[in-house]
mmCIF file of C-alpha atoms in Angstrom:
data_model
loop_
_atom_site.group_PDB
_atom_site.id
_atom_site.type_symbol
_atom_site.label_atom_id
_atom_site.label_comp_id
_atom_site.label_asym_id
_atom_site.label_seq_id
_atom_site.Cartn_x
_atom_site.Cartn_y
_atom_site.Cartn_z
ATOM 1 C CA UNK S 1 -16.256 -15.495 -7.620
ATOM 2 C CA UNK S 2 -12.962 -17.025 -6.280
ATOM 3 C CA UNK S 3 -11.810 -17.639 -9.825
ATOM 4 C CA UNK S 4 -12.394 -14.076 -10.778
ATOM 5 C CA UNK S 5 -10.396 -12.877 -7.747
ATOM 6 C CA UNK S 6 -7.533 -15.194 -8.661
ATOM 7 C CA UNK S 7 -7.545 -14.083 -12.251
ATOM 8 C CA UNK S 8 -7.509 -10.418 -11.148
ATOM 9 C CA UNK S 9 -4.630 -11.230 -8.785
ATOM 10 C CA UNK S 10 -2.583 -12.882 -11.529
ATOM 11 C CA UNK S 11 -3.265 -9.862 -13.817
ATOM 12 C CA UNK S 12 -2.244 -7.413 -11.150
ATOM 13 C CA UNK S 13 0.894 -9.269 -10.466
ATOM 14 C CA UNK S 14 1.748 -9.459 -14.145
ATOM 15 C CA UNK S 15 1.118 -5.750 -14.427
ATOM 16 C CA UNK S 16 3.487 -4.938 -11.579
ATOM 17 C CA UNK S 17 6.196 -7.154 -13.069
ATOM 18 C CA UNK S 18 5.792 -5.679 -16.486
ATOM 19 C CA UNK S 19 6.000 -2.150 -15.112
ATOM 20 C CA UNK S 20 9.140 -2.903 -13.109
ATOM 21 C CA UNK S 21 10.832 -4.533 -16.045
ATOM 22 C CA UNK S 22 9.897 -1.690 -18.293
ATOM 23 C CA UNK S 23 11.307 0.901 -15.869
ATOM 24 C CA UNK S 24 14.441 -1.208 -15.501
ATOM 25 C CA UNK S 25 15.012 -1.478 -19.253
ATOM 26 C CA UNK S 26 14.254 2.169 -19.651
ATOM 27 C CA UNK S 27 16.906 3.095 -17.052
ATOM 28 C CA UNK S 28 19.696 0.849 -18.349
ATOM 29 C CA UNK S 29 18.965 0.553 -22.106
ATOM 30 C CA UNK S 30 18.651 3.507 -24.395
ATOM 31 C CA UNK S 31 15.314 3.793 -26.080
ATOM 32 C CA UNK S 32 17.042 4.174 -29.513
ATOM 33 C CA UNK S 33 20.171 2.090 -29.647
ATOM 34 C CA UNK S 34 21.358 3.677 -32.824
ATOM 35 C CA UNK S 35 20.502 7.173 -31.719
ATOM 36 C CA UNK S 36 22.486 9.678 -29.688
ATOM 37 C CA UNK S 37 23.572 8.481 -26.184
ATOM 38 C CA UNK S 38 22.497 9.910 -22.978
ATOM 39 C CA UNK S 39 25.808 11.485 -22.631
ATOM 40 C CA UNK S 40 25.063 13.713 -25.685
ATOM 41 C CA UNK S 41 21.997 15.053 -24.216
ATOM 42 C CA UNK S 42 22.110 18.759 -23.343
ATOM 43 C CA UNK S 43 23.241 19.369 -19.756
ATOM 44 C CA UNK S 44 19.883 20.885 -18.819
ATOM 45 C CA UNK S 45 18.012 17.857 -20.121
ATOM 46 C CA UNK S 46 20.277 15.438 -18.261
ATOM 47 C CA UNK S 47 19.547 17.419 -15.119
ATOM 48 C CA UNK S 48 15.791 17.211 -15.760
ATOM 49 C CA UNK S 49 16.088 13.438 -16.063
ATOM 50 C CA UNK S 50 17.932 13.128 -12.779
ATOM 51 C CA UNK S 51 15.475 15.362 -11.004
ATOM 52 C CA UNK S 52 12.679 13.226 -12.645
ATOM 53 C CA UNK S 53 14.141 10.015 -11.317
ATOM 54 C CA UNK S 54 14.513 11.459 -7.746
ATOM 55 C CA UNK S 55 10.899 12.863 -7.903
ATOM 56 C CA UNK S 56 9.639 9.597 -9.120
ATOM 57 C CA UNK S 57 11.168 7.699 -6.100
ATOM 58 C CA UNK S 58 9.664 10.283 -3.615
ATOM 59 C CA UNK S 59 6.348 10.251 -5.337
ATOM 60 C CA UNK S 60 6.229 6.458 -5.272
ATOM 61 C CA UNK S 61 6.919 6.374 -1.446
ATOM 62 C CA UNK S 62 4.397 9.127 -0.719
ATOM 63 C CA UNK S 63 1.618 7.757 -2.918
ATOM 64 C CA UNK S 64 2.164 4.238 -1.574
ATOM 65 C CA UNK S 65 1.970 5.487 1.986
ATOM 66 C CA UNK S 66 -1.192 7.456 1.203
ATOM 67 C CA UNK S 67 -2.664 4.431 -0.590
ATOM 68 C CA UNK S 68 -2.154 2.205 2.440
ATOM 69 C CA UNK S 69 -3.686 4.768 4.754
ATOM 70 C CA UNK S 70 -6.744 5.174 2.475
ATOM 71 C CA UNK S 71 -7.117 1.448 2.337
ATOM 72 C CA UNK S 72 -7.033 0.994 6.167
ATOM 73 C CA UNK S 73 -9.129 4.068 6.811
ATOM 74 C CA UNK S 74 -11.865 3.628 4.320
ATOM 75 C CA UNK S 75 -11.637 0.024 3.228
ATOM 76 C CA UNK S 76 -12.941 -3.247 4.670
ATOM 77 C CA UNK S 77 -10.666 -5.694 6.576
ATOM 78 C CA UNK S 78 -9.027 -7.962 4.037
ATOM 79 C CA UNK S 79 -9.169 -11.719 4.695
ATOM 80 C CA UNK S 80 -11.132 -14.138 6.781
ATOM 81 C CA UNK S 81 -12.290 -13.117 10.401
ATOM 82 C CA UNK S 82 -10.861 -15.304 13.151
ATOM 83 C CA UNK S 83 -13.037 -17.113 15.564
ATOM 84 C CA UNK S 84 -12.212 -14.815 18.398
ATOM 85 C CA UNK S 85 -13.797 -11.316 18.608
ATOM 86 C CA UNK S 86 -12.810 -9.114 21.506
ATOM 87 C CA UNK S 87 -14.317 -6.004 23.091
ATOM 88 C CA UNK S 88 -12.225 -2.994 23.711
ATOM 89 C CA UNK S 89 -11.765 -2.123 27.450
ATOM 90 C CA UNK S 90 -8.773 0.196 27.677
ATOM 91 C CA UNK S 91 -6.809 1.800 24.772
ATOM 92 C CA UNK S 92 -3.026 2.625 25.008
ATOM 93 C CA UNK S 93 -1.103 4.731 22.600
ATOM 94 C CA UNK S 94 -2.155 5.379 19.084
ATOM 95 C CA UNK S 95 0.106 6.308 16.136
ATOM 96 C CA UNK S 96 0.387 6.261 12.410
ATOM 97 C CA UNK S 97 2.785 4.791 9.866
ATOM 98 C CA UNK S 98 6.483 5.110 10.545
ATOM 99 C CA UNK S 99 7.448 6.576 7.076
ATOM 100 C CA UNK S 100 4.823 9.208 6.277
ATOM 101 C CA UNK S 101 1.678 10.205 8.197
ATOM 102 C CA UNK S 102 -1.323 11.673 6.386
ATOM 103 C CA UNK S 103 -3.519 11.348 9.446
ATOM 104 C CA UNK S 104 -6.163 9.037 7.693
ATOM 105 C CA UNK S 105 -5.294 5.764 9.512
ATOM 106 C CA UNK S 106 -3.939 4.952 12.899
ATOM 107 C CA UNK S 107 -2.689 1.950 14.840
ATOM 108 C CA UNK S 108 -3.968 1.791 18.435
ATOM 109 C CA UNK S 109 -2.614 -0.613 21.152
ATOM 110 C CA UNK S 110 -5.201 -2.395 23.198
ATOM 111 C CA UNK S 111 -4.008 -2.698 26.738
ATOM 112 C CA UNK S 112 -7.135 -4.291 28.127
ATOM 113 C CA UNK S 113 -9.807 -6.182 26.250
ATOM 114 C CA UNK S 114 -12.574 -8.630 26.956
ATOM 115 C CA UNK S 115 -13.021 -11.765 24.949
ATOM 116 C CA UNK S 116 -16.702 -12.482 24.075
ATOM 117 C CA UNK S 117 -18.168 -15.171 26.163
ATOM 118 C CA UNK S 118 -15.547 -14.671 28.889
ATOM 119 C CA UNK S 119 -16.240 -12.468 31.893
ATOM 120 C CA UNK S 120 -12.666 -11.648 32.854
ATOM 121 C CA UNK S 121 -10.473 -9.051 31.122
ATOM 122 C CA UNK S 122 -7.551 -10.139 29.078
ATOM 123 C CA UNK S 123 -4.278 -8.156 29.148
ATOM 124 C CA UNK S 124 -1.992 -8.273 26.233
ATOM 125 C CA UNK S 125 -0.667 -6.316 23.319
ATOM 126 C CA UNK S 126 -3.062 -6.116 20.330
ATOM 127 C CA UNK S 127 -2.432 -3.448 17.683
ATOM 128 C CA UNK S 128 -5.704 -2.447 15.857
ATOM 129 C CA UNK S 129 -5.607 -0.536 12.630
ATOM 130 C CA UNK S 130 -8.626 1.727 12.030
ATOM 131 C CA UNK S 131 -9.660 4.878 10.344
ATOM 132 C CA UNK S 132 -11.250 6.506 13.377
ATOM 133 C CA UNK S 133 -10.706 6.539 17.074
ATOM 134 C CA UNK S 134 -11.320 3.361 18.899
ATOM 135 C CA UNK S 135 -13.607 3.492 22.018
ATOM 136 C CA UNK S 136 -14.329 1.204 24.859
ATOM 137 C CA UNK S 137 -17.033 -1.204 23.816
ATOM 138 C CA UNK S 138 -15.958 -1.435 20.141
ATOM 139 C CA UNK S 139 -15.503 -4.973 18.790
ATOM 140 C CA UNK S 140 -12.332 -5.962 16.980
ATOM 141 C CA UNK S 141 -11.179 -9.129 15.398
ATOM 142 C CA UNK S 142 -8.113 -10.565 13.593
ATOM 143 C CA UNK S 143 -8.359 -10.941 9.879
ATOM 144 C CA UNK S 144 -6.101 -13.233 7.990
ATOM 145 C CA UNK S 145 -5.626 -12.983 4.248
ATOM 146 C CA UNK S 146 -4.767 -16.095 2.200
ATOM 147 C CA UNK S 147 -4.970 -17.280 -1.282
ATOM 148 C CA UNK S 148 -3.366 -16.362 -4.616
ATOM 149 C CA UNK S 149 -5.099 -13.052 -4.924
ATOM 150 C CA UNK S 150 -3.794 -11.898 -1.536
ATOM 151 C CA UNK S 151 -0.261 -13.011 -2.044
ATOM 152 C CA UNK S 152 0.311 -10.903 -5.155
ATOM 153 C CA UNK S 153 -1.143 -7.669 -3.702
ATOM 154 C CA UNK S 154 1.317 -5.448 -1.796
ATOM 155 C CA UNK S 155 0.519 -5.477 1.953
ATOM 156 C CA UNK S 156 -2.497 -7.710 1.528
ATOM 157 C CA UNK S 157 -0.936 -10.797 3.290
ATOM 158 C CA UNK S 158 -0.665 -11.651 6.908
ATOM 159 C CA UNK S 159 -2.932 -11.057 9.904
ATOM 160 C CA UNK S 160 -4.212 -7.744 11.188
ATOM 161 C CA UNK S 161 -6.698 -6.618 13.774
ATOM 162 C CA UNK S 162 -9.501 -4.368 12.577
ATOM 163 C CA UNK S 163 -12.798 -3.112 13.963
ATOM 164 C CA UNK S 164 -15.623 -5.522 13.089
ATOM 165 C CA UNK S 165 -17.915 -2.555 12.051
ATOM 166 C CA UNK S 166 -15.602 -1.849 9.077
ATOM 167 C CA UNK S 167 -16.636 -5.085 7.401
ATOM 168 C CA UNK S 168 -19.402 -3.221 5.369
ATOM 169 C CA UNK S 169 -16.834 -1.065 3.636
ATOM 170 C CA UNK S 170 -15.394 -1.843 0.099
ATOM 171 C CA UNK S 171 -12.339 -4.020 -0.158
ATOM 172 C CA UNK S 172 -9.442 -1.657 -1.104
ATOM 173 C CA UNK S 173 -6.625 -4.234 -0.847
ATOM 174 C CA UNK S 174 -5.827 -3.659 -4.491
ATOM 175 C CA UNK S 175 -5.265 0.099 -4.116
ATOM 176 C CA UNK S 176 -1.507 0.110 -3.136
ATOM 177 C CA UNK S 177 -0.643 -2.161 -6.104
ATOM 178 C CA UNK S 178 -2.620 -0.106 -8.515
ATOM 179 C CA UNK S 179 -0.973 3.147 -7.210
ATOM 180 C CA UNK S 180 2.505 1.553 -7.683
ATOM 181 C CA UNK S 181 1.723 0.557 -11.191
ATOM 182 C CA UNK S 182 0.322 3.933 -12.066
ATOM 183 C CA UNK S 183 3.339 5.689 -10.615
ATOM 184 C CA UNK S 184 5.692 3.562 -12.586
ATOM 185 C CA UNK S 185 3.856 4.017 -15.860
ATOM 186 C CA UNK S 186 3.538 7.775 -15.265
ATOM 187 C CA UNK S 187 7.140 8.152 -14.558
ATOM 188 C CA UNK S 188 8.172 6.215 -17.612
ATOM 189 C CA UNK S 189 5.869 8.354 -19.734
ATOM 190 C CA UNK S 190 7.440 11.496 -18.424
ATOM 191 C CA UNK S 191 10.941 10.198 -18.877
ATOM 192 C CA UNK S 192 10.204 9.215 -22.390
ATOM 193 C CA UNK S 193 8.752 12.669 -23.138
ATOM 194 C CA UNK S 194 11.905 14.320 -21.854
ATOM 195 C CA UNK S 195 14.125 11.872 -23.883
ATOM 196 C CA UNK S 196 12.117 12.516 -27.113
ATOM 197 C CA UNK S 197 12.396 16.300 -26.724
ATOM 198 C CA UNK S 198 16.222 16.141 -26.935
ATOM 199 C CA UNK S 199 16.317 17.017 -30.678
ATOM 200 C CA UNK S 200 14.251 20.149 -30.119
#
């Protein structure tokens, strides 16, 4: 199973690199070197291409933000669970991502928690990412992603705290990378369609 995950990680990374190279080549090298240059395009069509490029950037940012929220709200924690599981005692402020907020996932600060097997409360700063509201008594743990598959997926590396009850959900760590690739391919297809229509 680990081999399949590594192979999938390599393929996903190769797809991302290929998409980025294709978009870069499309931006800086004409599709038809012997054909009419971009400067000879009708003014309206040049404007459409500029608007398409701006819309592509905005769409990529919005869709990536949404993909991360869907992953954290409906997906399982990615990585290995640490040895320490803590029980929520008191919850501080909760908020969403800093760029765009779709309201699917939230990050809550634990101001007081109890380590399992220890009677006293621990006070510190633990940020827990979840899809629903945290309540006193919930169990949370730190999950650390490692390995080749995790290192090539966007946002899949590092250590994050998640509710333990989310372990039964599907692993959606691949979703942001897939969304980025799909956005790049879709933008390139639209741009090519606009460029090919220049003779009409």
